[in-house]
CSV table of C-alpha atoms in Angstrom, one decimal:
chain,number,residue,atom,x,y,z
A,1,VAL,CA,72.6,61.3,187.6
A,2,THR,CA,71.8,60.7,191.2
A,3,GLU,CA,72.2,57.3,192.9
A,4,GLU,CA,68.4,56.8,193.2
A,5,SER,CA,67.7,57.5,189.6
A,6,ARG,CA,70.4,55.2,188.2
A,7,PRO,CA,68.4,51.9,188.6
A,8,SER,CA,65.4,53.4,187.0
A,9,THR,CA,67.5,54.6,184.1
A,10,GLU,CA,69.0,51.2,183.6
A,11,THR,CA,65.5,49.7,183.7
A,12,SER,CA,64.2,52.1,181.1
A,13,LYS,CA,67.2,51.3,178.9
A,14,ALA,CA,66.6,47.6,179.3
A,15,LEU,CA,62.9,48.1,178.4
A,16,ARG,CA,63.8,50.2,175.4
A,17,ASP,CA,66.3,47.5,174.1
A,18,PHE,CA,63.6,44.9,174.7
A,19,ALA,CA,61.0,47.0,172.8
A,20,ARG,CA,63.5,47.6,169.9
A,21,ALA,CA,64.2,43.8,169.8
A,22,ALA,CA,60.5,43.0,169.7
A,23,GLY,CA,59.9,45.6,167.0
A,24,GLY,CA,62.8,44.2,164.9
A,25,ALA,CA,61.4,40.7,165.3
A,26,LEU,CA,58.0,41.9,164.2
A,27,ILE,CA,59.2,43.7,161.1
A,28,PHE,CA,61.4,40.8,160.0
A,29,SER,CA,59.0,38.0,160.6
A,30,LEU,CA,55.6,39.5,159.9
A,31,PRO,CA,55.5,38.5,156.2
A,32,MET,CA,56.4,35.0,157.3
A,33,LEU,CA,54.0,34.9,160.2
A,34,MET,CA,51.2,35.7,157.7
A,35,THR,CA,52.3,33.2,155.0
A,36,MET,CA,50.2,30.0,154.8
A,37,GLU,CA,53.1,27.8,153.5
A,38,LEU,CA,55.1,28.4,156.6
A,39,TRP,CA,52.2,27.3,158.9
A,40,GLN,CA,52.0,24.1,156.8
A,41,LEU,CA,55.7,23.6,156.9
A,42,GLY,CA,55.5,23.8,160.6
A,43,PHE,CA,53.8,20.4,160.9
A,44,TYR,CA,55.1,18.5,157.9
A,45,LEU,CA,58.7,19.6,157.7
A,46,ASP,CA,61.3,16.9,158.5
A,47,ARG,CA,62.4,17.5,162.1
A,48,LEU,CA,66.1,17.0,161.1
A,49,ARG,CA,65.8,20.1,158.9
A,50,LEU,CA,64.2,22.1,161.7
A,51,PHE,CA,67.0,21.0,164.0
A,52,VAL,CA,69.6,22.1,161.4
A,53,LEU,CA,67.9,25.5,161.1
A,54,VAL,CA,68.1,26.1,164.9
A,55,ILE,CA,71.7,24.8,165.2
A,56,THR,CA,72.9,26.9,162.3
A,57,ALA,CA,71.0,29.9,163.6
A,58,LEU,CA,72.8,30.0,166.9
A,59,PRO,CA,76.3,30.9,165.6
A,60,LEU,CA,74.7,33.2,163.1
A,61,LEU,CA,72.8,35.1,165.9
A,62,VAL,CA,76.0,35.3,168.0
A,63,LEU,CA,77.9,36.8,165.0
A,64,LEU,CA,75.1,39.1,164.3
A,65,SER,CA,75.2,40.4,167.8
A,66,ARG,CA,78.9,41.0,167.4
A,67,TYR,CA,78.5,43.0,164.2
A,68,ILE,CA,75.1,44.7,164.7
A,69,GLY,CA,73.2,43.6,167.8
A,70,PHE,CA,70.5,45.6,169.7
A,71,GLU,CA,73.1,46.8,172.2
A,72,ASP,CA,76.8,47.4,172.0
A,73,THR,CA,78.6,44.4,173.4
A,74,ARG,CA,82.1,44.0,174.5
A,75,SER,CA,82.7,40.3,174.9
A,76,TRP,CA,81.6,37.0,173.3
A,77,GLN,CA,79.7,36.1,176.4
A,78,ASP,CA,77.6,39.2,176.0
A,79,ASP,CA,77.0,38.2,172.3
A,80,VAL,CA,75.9,34.7,173.3
A,81,PHE,CA,73.6,36.2,176.0
A,82,ASP,CA,72.1,38.7,173.5
A,83,ALA,CA,71.5,35.9,171.0
A,84,LEU,CA,69.6,34.0,173.6
A,85,ILE,CA,67.6,37.1,174.6
A,86,ALA,CA,66.8,37.6,170.9
A,87,LEU,CA,65.5,34.0,170.7
A,88,GLY,CA,63.4,34.6,173.8
A,89,VAL,CA,61.9,37.8,172.4
A,90,ALA,CA,61.3,36.1,169.1
A,91,LEU,CA,59.5,33.2,170.9
A,92,LEU,CA,57.2,35.7,172.7
A,93,VAL,CA,56.4,37.7,169.5
A,94,CYS,CA,55.8,34.5,167.3
A,95,LEU,CA,53.7,32.8,170.0
A,96,SER,CA,51.5,35.8,170.6
A,97,LEU,CA,50.9,36.6,167.0
A,98,LEU,CA,50.3,33.0,165.9
A,99,ILE,CA,47.7,32.6,168.7
A,100,LEU,CA,46.1,35.9,167.7
A,101,PHE,CA,46.0,34.8,164.0
A,102,GLY,CA,44.3,31.5,165.0
A,103,VAL,CA,47.2,29.5,163.6
A,104,LEU,CA,47.9,28.0,167.0
A,105,ARG,CA,45.0,26.4,169.0
A,106,TYR,CA,44.9,24.7,172.3
A,107,ASP,CA,43.7,21.4,170.8
A,108,MET,CA,46.7,21.0,168.5
A,109,PRO,CA,49.4,18.4,169.1
A,110,ILE,CA,52.4,19.8,170.9
A,111,ASP,CA,54.6,18.6,168.0
A,112,GLU,CA,52.7,20.8,165.6
A,113,ILE,CA,52.8,23.9,167.9
A,114,VAL,CA,56.6,23.4,168.5
A,115,GLY,CA,57.2,23.0,164.7
A,116,LYS,CA,55.2,26.1,163.8
A,117,VAL,CA,56.8,28.3,166.4
A,118,THR,CA,60.3,27.1,165.9
A,119,LEU,CA,60.2,27.7,162.2
A,120,GLN,CA,59.1,31.3,162.7
A,121,MET,CA,61.3,32.0,165.7
A,122,VAL,CA,64.6,31.8,163.9
A,123,PRO,CA,63.9,34.6,161.4
A,124,ALA,CA,62.2,36.6,164.1
A,125,ALA,CA,65.3,36.3,166.3
A,126,ILE,CA,67.5,37.6,163.4
A,127,GLY,CA,65.1,40.6,163.2
A,128,ALA,CA,65.4,41.1,166.9
A,129,LEU,CA,69.1,41.4,166.6
A,130,LEU,CA,68.9,43.6,163.5
A,131,ALA,CA,66.6,46.0,165.5
A,132,LYS,CA,69.5,48.3,166.4
A,133,SER,CA,70.0,49.2,162.8
A,134,GLN,CA,66.3,49.2,161.9
A,135,PHE,CA,65.4,51.5,164.7
A,136,ARG,CA,68.7,53.4,164.8
A,137,GLU,CA,68.2,56.9,166.0
A,138,THR,CA,70.5,59.7,165.3
A,139,ASP,CA,74.3,59.2,165.6
A,140,SER,CA,74.2,61.0,168.9
A,141,ASP,CA,71.9,58.3,170.3
A,142,GLU,CA,74.2,55.4,169.9
A,143,ASP,CA,77.2,55.4,167.7
A,144,THR,CA,78.2,52.3,165.8
A,145,PRO,CA,81.8,51.6,166.7
A,146,GLY,CA,83.5,49.0,164.6
A,147,ARG,CA,81.7,49.8,161.4
A,148,GLU,CA,84.6,51.8,160.1
A,149,ASP,CA,87.0,49.0,161.1
A,150,GLU,CA,85.1,46.3,159.3
A,151,LEU,CA,87.2,43.8,157.4
A,152,TYR,CA,86.5,41.9,154.2
A,153,GLY,CA,85.1,38.9,156.2
A,154,GLY,CA,82.7,41.2,158.0
A,155,GLU,CA,81.4,42.6,154.7
A,156,LEU,CA,80.8,39.1,153.3
A,157,PHE,CA,79.0,38.1,156.5
A,158,LEU,CA,76.7,41.2,156.2
A,159,MET,CA,76.1,40.2,152.6
A,160,GLY,CA,75.0,36.8,153.8
A,161,VAL,CA,72.6,38.3,156.4
A,162,GLY,CA,71.2,40.6,153.7
A,163,ALA,CA,70.7,37.5,151.5
A,164,LEU,CA,68.9,35.8,154.4
A,165,PHE,CA,66.8,38.9,155.0
A,166,LEU,CA,65.1,38.7,151.6
A,167,GLY,CA,65.6,35.0,150.9
A,168,LEU,CA,63.8,33.9,154.0
A,169,ASN,CA,60.7,35.8,153.0
A,170,ILE,CA,60.5,34.1,149.5
A,171,ALA,CA,62.1,30.6,149.9
A,172,PRO,CA,59.1,29.0,151.7
A,173,THR,CA,56.6,30.0,149.0
A,174,GLU,CA,55.7,27.7,146.1
A,175,GLU,CA,56.4,30.4,143.6
A,176,THR,CA,60.2,30.0,143.6
A,177,VAL,CA,59.9,26.4,142.4
A,178,LEU,CA,57.0,27.2,140.0
A,179,ILE,CA,59.1,30.0,138.4
A,180,SER,CA,62.0,27.6,138.0
A,181,PHE,CA,59.6,25.1,136.2
A,182,GLN,CA,58.4,27.6,133.6
A,183,ILE,CA,61.7,29.2,132.4
A,184,SER,CA,64.3,27.9,129.9
A,185,GLU,CA,68.0,27.5,130.5
A,186,TRP,CA,68.6,30.8,128.6
A,187,GLN,CA,66.2,32.7,130.9
A,188,VAL,CA,68.1,31.2,133.9
A,189,ILE,CA,71.4,32.5,132.5
A,190,GLY,CA,69.6,35.9,131.9
A,191,LEU,CA,68.7,35.9,135.6
A,192,ILE,CA,72.3,35.2,136.6
A,193,VAL,CA,73.5,38.2,134.5
A,194,LEU,CA,70.7,40.4,135.9
A,195,SER,CA,71.5,39.4,139.5
A,196,LEU,CA,75.2,40.2,139.0
A,197,GLY,CA,74.3,43.5,137.3
A,198,VAL,CA,71.9,44.6,140.0
A,199,MET,CA,74.4,43.6,142.7
A,200,HIS,CA,77.2,45.5,141.1
A,201,ALA,CA,75.1,48.6,140.7
A,202,PHE,CA,74.3,48.4,144.4
A,203,VAL,CA,77.9,47.8,145.3
A,204,PHE,CA,78.9,50.9,143.4
A,205,ALA,CA,75.9,53.0,144.4
A,206,VAL,CA,75.9,52.2,148.1
A,207,GLY,CA,79.6,51.5,148.5
A,208,PHE,CA,81.1,49.5,151.2
A,209,VAL,CA,82.7,51.2,154.1
A,210,GLY,CA,85.7,49.8,155.9
A,211,GLY,CA,88.6,47.7,154.6
A,212,SER,CA,87.3,47.4,151.1
A,213,LYS,CA,86.0,50.8,150.4
A,214,ILE,CA,85.8,51.5,146.7
A,215,SER,CA,88.0,54.4,145.6
A,216,ALA,CA,87.6,56.6,142.6
A,217,GLU,CA,90.8,55.3,141.0
A,218,GLU,CA,89.7,51.7,141.1
A,219,ARG,CA,88.6,50.0,137.8
A,220,TRP,CA,85.1,48.5,137.7
A,221,TRP,CA,86.3,44.9,137.5
A,222,SER,CA,88.2,45.2,140.8
A,223,PRO,CA,85.1,45.5,143.1
A,224,PHE,CA,83.2,43.1,140.7
A,225,ILE,CA,85.7,40.3,141.3
A,226,ARG,CA,86.3,41.1,145.0
A,227,LEU,CA,82.8,41.9,146.2
A,228,THR,CA,80.1,41.2,143.6
A,229,LEU,CA,81.1,37.7,142.5
A,230,PRO,CA,81.7,36.5,146.1
A,231,GLY,CA,78.5,38.2,147.2
A,232,TYR,CA,76.6,36.3,144.4
A,233,VAL,CA,78.1,33.0,145.5
A,234,ILE,CA,77.1,33.8,149.1
A,235,ALA,CA,73.5,34.5,147.8
A,236,MET,CA,73.5,31.2,146.0
A,237,THR,CA,74.8,29.3,149.1
A,238,VAL,CA,72.1,31.0,151.3
A,239,SER,CA,69.5,30.1,148.6
A,240,LEU,CA,70.6,26.5,148.5
A,241,TYR,CA,70.5,26.3,152.4
A,242,LEU,CA,67.0,27.9,152.5
A,243,LEU,CA,65.5,25.8,149.7
A,244,TRP,CA,66.8,22.6,151.4
A,245,ILE,CA,65.5,23.7,154.8
A,246,PHE,CA,62.1,24.3,153.4
A,247,ALA,CA,62.1,21.0,151.4
A,248,ARG,CA,61.8,22.8,148.0
A,249,LEU,CA,64.5,20.8,146.3
A,250,ASP,CA,63.1,17.3,147.1
A,251,ASP,CA,62.8,15.0,144.1
A,252,LEU,CA,64.2,17.6,141.7
A,253,SER,CA,66.8,16.8,139.1
A,254,LEU,CA,70.3,18.5,139.2
A,255,GLU,CA,69.2,21.0,136.6
A,256,GLY,CA,66.0,21.7,138.5
A,257,ILE,CA,68.0,22.3,141.7
A,258,VAL,CA,70.4,24.7,139.9
A,259,THR,CA,67.5,26.5,138.4
A,260,ALA,CA,65.6,26.9,141.7
A,261,ILE,CA,68.8,28.1,143.4
A,262,VAL,CA,69.3,30.7,140.6
A,263,VAL,CA,65.7,31.9,140.9
A,264,LEU,CA,65.9,32.4,144.6
A,265,SER,CA,69.4,33.9,144.3
A,266,PHE,CA,67.9,36.9,142.5
A,267,PRO,CA,66.1,38.3,145.6
A,268,SER,CA,68.9,37.0,147.8
A,269,ALA,CA,71.5,38.8,145.7
A,270,VAL,CA,69.5,42.0,145.9
A,271,GLY,CA,69.3,41.5,149.7
A,272,ALA,CA,73.1,40.8,149.9
A,273,ALA,CA,74.1,43.8,147.8
A,274,ALA,CA,71.6,46.2,149.6
A,275,ALA,CA,72.6,44.9,153.0
A,276,ARG,CA,73.9,48.4,153.9
A,277,LEU,CA,70.4,49.8,153.1
A,278,VAL,CA,68.1,47.2,154.6
A,279,LEU,CA,70.2,46.3,157.7
B,1,MET,CA,109.8,60.3,141.0
B,2,VAL,CA,107.8,57.6,142.8
B,3,GLN,CA,104.8,56.4,140.8
B,4,GLN,CA,101.7,55.6,143.0
B,5,LYS,CA,100.6,52.0,142.8
B,6,PRO,CA,97.0,51.4,141.5
B,7,GLU,CA,94.4,50.9,144.3
B,8,GLU,CA,93.6,47.3,143.3
B,9,ASN,CA,97.3,46.2,143.7
B,10,ARG,CA,97.1,47.1,147.4
B,11,ARG,CA,94.2,44.8,148.1
B,12,PRO,CA,94.8,41.8,150.4
B,13,SER,CA,95.4,38.7,148.4
B,14,ILE,CA,92.6,36.9,150.2
B,15,GLU,CA,90.1,39.2,148.5
B,16,TRP,CA,91.4,38.2,145.0
B,17,VAL,CA,91.4,34.5,146.0
B,18,PHE,CA,87.8,34.6,147.1
B,19,GLY,CA,87.0,36.5,143.9
B,20,ALA,CA,88.7,33.9,141.7
B,21,ILE,CA,87.0,31.0,143.5
B,22,SER,CA,83.6,32.7,143.1
B,23,ALA,CA,84.3,33.4,139.4
B,24,VAL,CA,85.0,29.7,138.8
B,25,ILE,CA,81.8,28.7,140.6
B,26,VAL,CA,79.6,31.2,138.6
B,27,ALA,CA,81.3,30.3,135.3
B,28,GLY,CA,80.7,26.6,136.1
B,29,VAL,CA,77.0,27.2,136.7
B,30,ILE,CA,76.7,29.2,133.5
B,31,ALA,CA,78.6,26.5,131.5
B,32,PHE,CA,76.4,23.8,132.9
B,33,LEU,CA,73.3,25.7,131.8
B,34,ILE,CA,74.7,26.4,128.3
B,35,PHE,CA,75.5,22.7,128.0
B,36,GLU,CA,72.0,21.7,129.0
B,37,ALA,CA,70.4,24.3,126.7
B,38,THR,CA,72.6,23.2,123.7
B,39,PHE,CA,72.8,19.4,124.1
B,40,GLY,CA,70.0,18.5,126.5
B,41,ASP,CA,66.8,16.8,125.2
B,42,ASP,CA,63.6,18.8,124.8
B,43,GLN,CA,60.9,16.2,124.9
B,44,GLY,CA,57.6,16.8,126.8
B,45,PRO,CA,56.6,15.2,130.1
B,46,ALA,CA,57.1,11.4,130.1
B,47,LEU,CA,55.2,10.1,133.1
B,48,ALA,CA,55.1,6.7,134.7
B,49,ALA,CA,53.5,5.5,137.9
B,50,GLN,CA,54.8,2.6,140.0
B,51,ILE,CA,53.9,1.0,143.3
B,52,SER,CA,56.7,1.3,145.8
B,53,LYS,CA,55.1,-0.3,148.8
B,54,VAL,CA,51.8,-1.9,149.9
B,55,GLU,CA,51.1,-2.1,153.6
B,56,GLN,CA,48.2,-3.0,155.9
B,57,VAL,CA,47.2,-0.5,158.5
B,58,GLY,CA,44.3,-1.8,160.6
B,59,LEU,CA,41.5,-2.9,158.2
B,60,ASP,CA,42.9,-0.6,155.4
B,61,THR,CA,45.4,-1.1,152.6
B,62,LEU,CA,47.8,1.7,152.0
B,63,VAL,CA,49.4,1.7,148.5
B,64,HIS,CA,52.5,3.9,148.2
B,65,VAL,CA,53.1,5.1,144.6
B,66,ALA,CA,55.9,7.1,143.0
B,67,ILE,CA,55.3,9.1,139.9
B,68,VAL,CA,58.4,9.6,137.8
B,69,ASN,CA,58.8,12.2,135.0
B,70,ARG,CA,61.6,11.2,132.6
B,71,GLY,CA,60.7,14.0,130.2
B,72,ASP,CA,62.3,17.4,130.0
B,73,LYS,CA,59.2,19.5,130.8
B,74,VAL,CA,57.2,19.8,134.0
B,75,ALA,CA,53.7,18.4,134.1
B,76,SER,CA,50.9,20.0,136.2
B,77,ALA,CA,47.7,18.6,137.6
B,78,VAL,CA,48.9,15.0,137.2
B,79,ASN,CA,46.1,12.6,137.8
B,80,VAL,CA,46.9,9.1,138.9
B,81,LEU,CA,44.4,6.3,139.0
B,82,ALA,CA,44.6,3.1,141.1
B,83,VAL,CA,42.3,0.2,140.5
B,84,ALA,CA,42.1,-2.7,142.9
B,85,SER,CA,40.2,-6.0,142.5
B,86,GLY,CA,40.2,-8.1,145.7
B,87,ALA,CA,39.2,-11.6,146.4
B,88,ASP,CA,35.5,-10.7,146.2
B,89,GLU,CA,36.0,-9.5,142.6
B,90,LYS,CA,34.6,-6.1,143.5
B,91,LEU,CA,36.5,-3.3,141.7
B,92,GLN,CA,37.6,-0.2,143.6
B,93,ALA,CA,39.1,2.8,141.9
B,94,LYS,CA,40.8,5.8,143.6
B,95,THR,CA,42.5,8.9,142.2
B,96,ILE,CA,45.1,11.3,143.4
B,97,GLN,CA,46.1,14.6,141.8
B,98,PHE,CA,49.6,15.8,142.1
B,99,ASP,CA,49.9,19.6,141.6
B,100,TYR,CA,53.1,19.1,139.5
B,101,VAL,CA,55.9,16.6,138.7
B,102,ALA,CA,59.1,18.3,137.8
B,103,ALA,CA,61.2,17.5,134.7
B,104,LYS,CA,63.5,14.5,135.5
B,105,GLY,CA,61.9,14.6,138.9
B,106,SER,CA,59.5,12.4,140.9
B,107,ARG,CA,56.6,12.7,143.5
B,108,ARG,CA,55.2,10.3,146.0
B,109,GLY,CA,51.7,9.7,147.2
B,110,VAL,CA,49.5,7.1,149.0
B,111,PHE,CA,46.2,5.5,148.0
B,112,ILE,CA,44.0,4.3,150.8
B,113,PHE,CA,41.6,1.3,150.2
B,114,ASN,CA,39.3,1.2,153.1
B,115,GLY,CA,38.2,-2.0,154.8
B,116,THR,CA,40.0,-4.3,152.4
B,117,LYS,CA,43.3,-6.3,152.4
B,118,LEU,CA,45.0,-6.3,149.1
B,119,THR,CA,48.2,-7.6,147.7
B,120,ARG,CA,50.5,-5.9,145.2
B,121,ASN,CA,49.2,-8.1,142.3
B,122,GLU,CA,45.7,-7.0,142.9
B,123,ILE,CA,46.4,-3.3,142.3
B,124,LYS,CA,47.1,-1.5,139.1
B,125,VAL,CA,48.2,2.2,138.9
B,126,GLU,CA,48.5,4.5,135.9
B,127,VAL,CA,48.8,8.1,135.1
B,128,SER,CA,45.4,9.1,133.6
B,129,GLY,CA,46.4,12.6,132.4
B,130,PHE,CA,48.1,15.9,133.1
B,131,VAL,CA,48.0,19.6,132.1
B,132,GLU,CA,50.9,21.4,130.4
B,133,PRO,CA,51.8,24.4,132.6
């Protein structure tokens, strides 16, 4: 590489990373950008919940940059910087598409515009950071150092991101709560059993690389206790968080809250267990 | 001859601790659901409407209502009727429809009586009907 060509190479790499991030933001947030409930939540959602969403998203994005990210980072400063870039890319993608869809108009109050964009920006930023894995080229393009060295905590974190990946698409819709209204306690228990079964099948079928790799000599209950059960509790926690953020638990009884969490935990659990496939 | 230890014995203890805590949480949720299914009541929707606040905004009266469902089943398309008779003895009736009220849950809404100032005693609210989902 000559001295003259180096800056242009760096520029093209930066442009490629930006395009990847924008593509990831688009893939992750498109279902939400075209969901009516999210447009409405943008203007009536309690601003405290919106604030909590943004505040909790920041450390999540930094950790995501550490584990996946759209470029290989070497320091926490780089991760913070990448998280902020992801938010910027997400802002651009969401703003452009919401204007093109006619969801944002110039005569709207600024509070409504900010609410609608902020709500969509957070999942889009997660998508921007996941872009590396979604658009990963061959191993020769960019290897993924660290994957083999992942620890148990990293695996649980990725499960949480997988749960967010599917849960975020479904939590804002009315259907989650409506399903919880029309099923009995026994059906709810059936959903828990099914979620655990599906999760465990994924854990076995996909396997988890790194520190907790499942070996042939291991009994079935070992990964069930170490990975499937914690993964399901993570899926439940993510579901509780999302349902609260999107105000789907307001005015429900304790049983209603538990039922709604279990209903959303089904897709979240699938996302958590299939994190290796979808991320 | 040295016998090889099973794979699960070599796992870090933190993995088993997390697993045990998770097992307790999941078992707790299932136990709660079994208790509710076995000993919980199974009566249909039991709806009641009550006025929570009456306020004057400009020339209008805003009547805040809460609909409570003390039953064990959800009610859909819940219609609430508010009737007001002011000092001029002229009756005004308004309705609101709630898409659903969850079992043991509640919903809130607001009636607007335009161009009239009313007190709490001049307004009556009631649930006029619902649909079983």
